[in-house]
Structure formats: C-alpha cells, structure tokens
Amino acid sequence: MKNDSFLEQLVSRRSVRSYTAESVEREELDAILTAGLYAPSGMGRQNTILVCVTKKETRDILSKLNAQIIGNDSDPFYGAPAVIAVLADNIAPTFVEDGALVLGNMLNEASARGLGACWIHRARQVFELPEGKQLLAQWKIPESYKGIGFCIVGHADIVKPAAARRDGRIISID
Ligand SMILES: Cc1cc2nc3c(=O)[nH]c(=O)nc-3n(C[C@H](O)[C@H](O)[C@H](O)COP(=O)(O)O)c2cc1C
C-alpha cells in the first residue's frame, strides 16, 4: 500500500541538538515508548527494556556519566529534558540489532510528533560504570542487559533541514 506521508516523515527526520526548557507531555513520551515496543526483534524475543527518565536529577546523573566516558564535563544530552535509555539482554545473539531498531522507531515517532530527538551513544559504557550498575540495580534490571543507546527527547529549539544522502548507496541488481 502506498503511504507517501510516512516516507515524508522518515525523510524529514533530523537529529536535534538544541532544545527549549519545556518538558515533554507524558502522552507524547508514551507514544514514543510504544513505537519502541513495537519494533521487530530477533525471534520475537522482545528482550529490550526502555527506561524513560524525566526526573531531572536522574537525567543529570546519566548525562554526567556519559560525559565522563567522553572525558569532559559537557551535557551530551544537549539540554533535552527526557532521556530514554534502551537496554537489551545479551543472552540473545541479536541484542544489539534489537535495541537499535527500538531506538530507530522512537526517533521516527518523536519526529513525526513534531518533537526533537537524537540517538546518544556510550550507553554500553555508562551502564558498565559502577554508578551505572547501581542505577540498573535500583531499576531492578539484571546486568545481562547492556546499554544500546539513549534517545533524548524534547522540544526542538533549532531544526536543521534534511541532510542530502550520499550517492551510490543503492545497488539494484536486475
Ligand atoms: C549509533 C549512533 C550513535 C550516535 N551517537 C550520537 C551521539 O553520541 N551524539 C550525537 O550528537 N549524535 C549521535 N548520533 C546521531 C548521528 O550523529 C546522526 O544520526 C547523524 O549525524 C545523521 O544526522 P541525522 O540523524 O540528522 O540524519 C548517533 C547516531 C547513531 C545511529
């Protein structure tokens, strides 16, 4: 079935790295999380966990740990008020791919809702730090769950136009 508007949504999504101070409505976050839940997973295992953080104190701890991995004192979450940490159980051979699809779905849903979002890296290292492991214990998540990525969400302050795509990346064999 033809659905041009869906393709338009995908094509216009951009990573947002500048946010207003406005918080994200709970219903918006719930829709983004649902989009993540409905990502496909290897053998349908659904072995991913999505931790939605809106409490500033916890959001700031995650930001600090992420910056610690980078080796500076920046805010790698660019001021975004909400952060969704995606973790996947490494018992499954597809755990990285499963987590990546969850993140992709959430980025696209956020964009389709007119919100800003961006994948932020270093989740794996963050949850391997003693403070990261402490958070996992607090959230009752077993240590076999590895950090795949953070999806930051907020109201975009600056949105850039869609980036051009490099040529020659599609090979059609007729
Ligand atoms: C695996 C992965 C890790 C990423 N990590 C970061 C990151 O740590 N910080 C950041 O600002 N953007 C990060 N990004 C966003 C990319 O930089 C962004 O997708 C890319 O520049 C293309 O821009 P676009 O998303 O606007 O098309 C990451 C994206 C992916 C897929």
Coordinates of C-alpha atoms and ligand atoms in Angstrom, one line a residue:
M1 CA 0.0 0.0 0.0
K2 CA 1.3 3.5 -0.9
N3 CA 1.9 5.8 2.0
D4 CA 3.8 8.8 0.9
S5 CA 3.3 10.7 4.1
F6 CA 5.1 8.0 6.1
L7 CA 8.1 8.3 3.8
E8 CA 8.0 12.0 4.1
Q9 CA 8.2 11.7 7.8
L10 CA 11.2 9.4 7.6
V11 CA 12.9 11.8 5.1
S12 CA 12.4 14.9 7.2
R13 CA 13.6 13.4 10.5
R14 CA 16.7 15.1 11.8
S15 CA 18.9 14.7 14.9
V16 CA 18.1 17.6 17.2
R17 CA 20.9 19.0 19.3
S18 CA 19.3 22.2 20.7
Y19 CA 16.2 22.1 23.0
T20 CA 13.9 24.5 24.8
A21 CA 13.4 24.1 28.5
E22 CA 9.9 22.9 28.0
S23 CA 9.2 19.4 29.3
V24 CA 7.6 16.7 27.1
E25 CA 4.0 15.7 27.7
R26 CA 3.5 12.2 29.3
E27 CA 1.2 11.2 26.4
E28 CA 3.9 12.1 23.8
L29 CA 6.5 10.0 25.7
D30 CA 4.1 7.1 26.0
A31 CA 3.5 7.2 22.2
I32 CA 7.3 7.3 21.6
L33 CA 7.8 4.4 24.0
T34 CA 5.0 2.4 22.3
A35 CA 6.7 2.9 19.0
G36 CA 9.9 1.4 20.5
L37 CA 8.0 -1.5 22.0
Y38 CA 6.6 -2.4 18.5
A39 CA 10.0 -2.7 16.9
P40 CA 10.7 -6.1 15.5
S41 CA 13.1 -8.3 17.5
G42 CA 15.1 -11.4 16.7
M43 CA 12.8 -14.4 17.0
G44 CA 10.2 -12.1 18.6
R45 CA 12.1 -12.2 21.9
Q46 CA 11.3 -8.6 22.9
N47 CA 14.4 -8.7 25.1
T48 CA 14.8 -4.9 25.3
I49 CA 13.9 -2.6 28.2
L50 CA 13.2 1.1 27.8
V51 CA 13.9 3.3 30.8
C52 CA 12.2 6.6 30.4
V53 CA 13.8 9.3 32.6
T54 CA 12.2 12.6 33.1
K55 CA 13.3 13.3 36.7
K56 CA 16.0 16.0 36.3
E57 CA 18.2 14.5 39.0
T58 CA 18.5 11.1 37.3
R59 CA 18.7 12.7 33.8
D60 CA 21.6 14.7 35.0
I61 CA 23.3 11.7 36.5
L62 CA 23.1 9.9 33.2
S63 CA 24.4 12.9 31.4
K64 CA 27.3 13.2 33.8
L65 CA 28.2 9.5 33.4
N66 CA 28.0 9.9 29.6
A67 CA 30.3 12.9 29.7
Q68 CA 32.7 11.0 31.9
I69 CA 33.0 8.4 29.2
I70 CA 33.7 11.2 26.6
G71 CA 36.2 12.7 29.1
N72 CA 34.7 16.2 29.5
D73 CA 32.1 17.9 31.5
S74 CA 29.6 18.7 28.7
D75 CA 26.0 17.8 28.6
P76 CA 25.9 15.1 25.9
F77 CA 22.1 15.3 26.1
Y78 CA 22.1 18.9 24.8
G79 CA 19.7 20.1 27.4
A80 CA 16.9 17.6 26.4
P81 CA 14.5 17.1 29.3
A82 CA 13.7 13.5 28.6
V83 CA 16.0 10.6 28.1
I84 CA 15.1 7.0 27.2
A85 CA 17.8 4.5 27.9
V86 CA 17.5 1.4 25.8
L87 CA 19.0 -1.8 27.2
A88 CA 19.0 -5.3 25.7
D89 CA 19.7 -8.7 27.2
N90 CA 22.9 -10.1 25.7
I91 CA 21.5 -13.6 26.2
A92 CA 20.1 -13.1 22.7
P93 CA 22.5 -13.1 19.7
T94 CA 20.5 -10.2 18.2
F95 CA 20.5 -7.9 21.2
V96 CA 22.3 -5.0 19.5
E97 CA 20.2 -5.1 16.4
D98 CA 17.0 -5.4 18.6
G99 CA 18.0 -2.4 20.6
A100 CA 18.9 -0.3 17.5
L101 CA 15.5 -0.9 16.0
V102 CA 13.8 0.2 19.2
L103 CA 15.8 3.4 19.1
G104 CA 15.1 3.9 15.4
N105 CA 11.3 3.5 15.9
M106 CA 11.4 6.0 18.8
L107 CA 13.4 8.6 16.8
N108 CA 11.0 8.4 14.0
E109 CA 7.9 8.6 16.2
A110 CA 9.3 11.6 18.1
S111 CA 10.0 13.4 14.8
A112 CA 6.5 12.5 13.4
R113 CA 5.0 14.2 16.5
G114 CA 7.0 17.4 15.9
L115 CA 9.4 16.7 18.8
G116 CA 13.1 16.7 18.7
A117 CA 15.1 13.6 19.4
C118 CA 18.6 12.3 18.9
W119 CA 20.4 9.0 19.5
I120 CA 23.2 9.5 22.0
H121 CA 25.9 6.9 22.2
R122 CA 28.0 5.4 25.0
A123 CA 25.1 3.7 26.8
R124 CA 27.0 0.4 27.0
Q125 CA 30.0 2.1 28.8
V126 CA 27.7 4.1 31.0
F127 CA 25.9 1.0 32.4
E128 CA 29.3 -0.7 32.9
L129 CA 30.5 2.0 35.3
P130 CA 29.9 1.3 39.0
E131 CA 27.4 4.2 39.1
G132 CA 25.6 2.8 36.0
K133 CA 25.4 -0.7 37.6
Q134 CA 24.0 1.0 40.7
L135 CA 21.2 2.5 38.5
L136 CA 20.5 -0.9 37.0
A137 CA 20.2 -2.4 40.4
Q138 CA 17.9 0.4 41.5
W139 CA 15.7 -0.2 38.4
K140 CA 15.8 -4.0 39.1
I141 CA 17.4 -4.7 35.7
P142 CA 19.8 -7.6 35.5
E143 CA 23.4 -6.9 34.5
S144 CA 22.9 -9.1 31.4
Y145 CA 21.1 -6.1 29.9
K146 CA 23.6 -4.0 28.1
G147 CA 23.1 -0.3 27.2
I148 CA 22.4 0.1 23.5
G149 CA 21.8 3.8 23.2
F150 CA 20.0 6.8 24.7
C151 CA 17.1 8.5 22.9
I152 CA 16.9 12.1 24.0
V153 CA 13.6 13.8 23.5
G154 CA 12.4 17.4 23.9
H155 CA 11.0 20.4 22.1
A156 CA 13.4 21.4 19.3
D157 CA 14.9 24.9 19.5
I158 CA 16.7 24.6 16.2
V159 CA 15.8 22.1 13.5
K160 CA 18.1 21.7 10.5
P161 CA 16.8 20.8 7.0
A162 CA 17.1 17.3 5.9
A163 CA 20.6 16.2 5.0
A164 CA 21.4 15.2 1.5
R165 CA 22.1 11.5 1.1
R166 CA 25.4 10.2 -0.4
D167 CA 25.1 8.9 -3.9
G168 CA 25.8 5.3 -5.0
R169 CA 24.5 3.6 -1.8
I170 CA 21.7 1.7 -3.6
I171 CA 22.7 -1.1 -5.9
S172 CA 19.9 -2.6 -7.8
I173 CA 20.5 -6.0 -9.4
D174 CA 18.0 -6.6 -12.2
Ligands
LIG1 C1 24.7 4.5 16.7 C2 24.5 6.0 16.7 C3 25.2 6.8 17.7 C4 25.0 8.2 17.7 N1 25.6 8.9 18.7 C5 25.4 10.2 18.8 C6 26.0 10.9 19.9 O1 26.6 10.4 20.8 N2 25.8 12.3 19.9 C7 25.1 12.9 18.9 O2 25.0 14.1 18.9 N3 24.6 12.2 17.9 C8 24.7 10.9 17.8 N4 24.1 10.2 16.8 C9 23.3 10.9 15.8 C10 24.1 11.0 14.4 O3 25.2 11.8 14.6 C11 23.2 11.5 13.3 O4 22.2 10.5 13.1 C12 23.9 11.7 12.1 O5 24.8 12.8 12.2 C13 22.9 12.0 10.9 O6 22.1 13.1 11.2 P1 20.5 12.9 11.1 O7 20.1 12.0 12.2 O8 20.0 14.3 11.4 O9 20.1 12.4 9.8 C14 24.2 8.8 16.7 C15 23.6 8.1 15.8 C16 23.7 6.7 15.8 C17 22.9 5.9 14.7

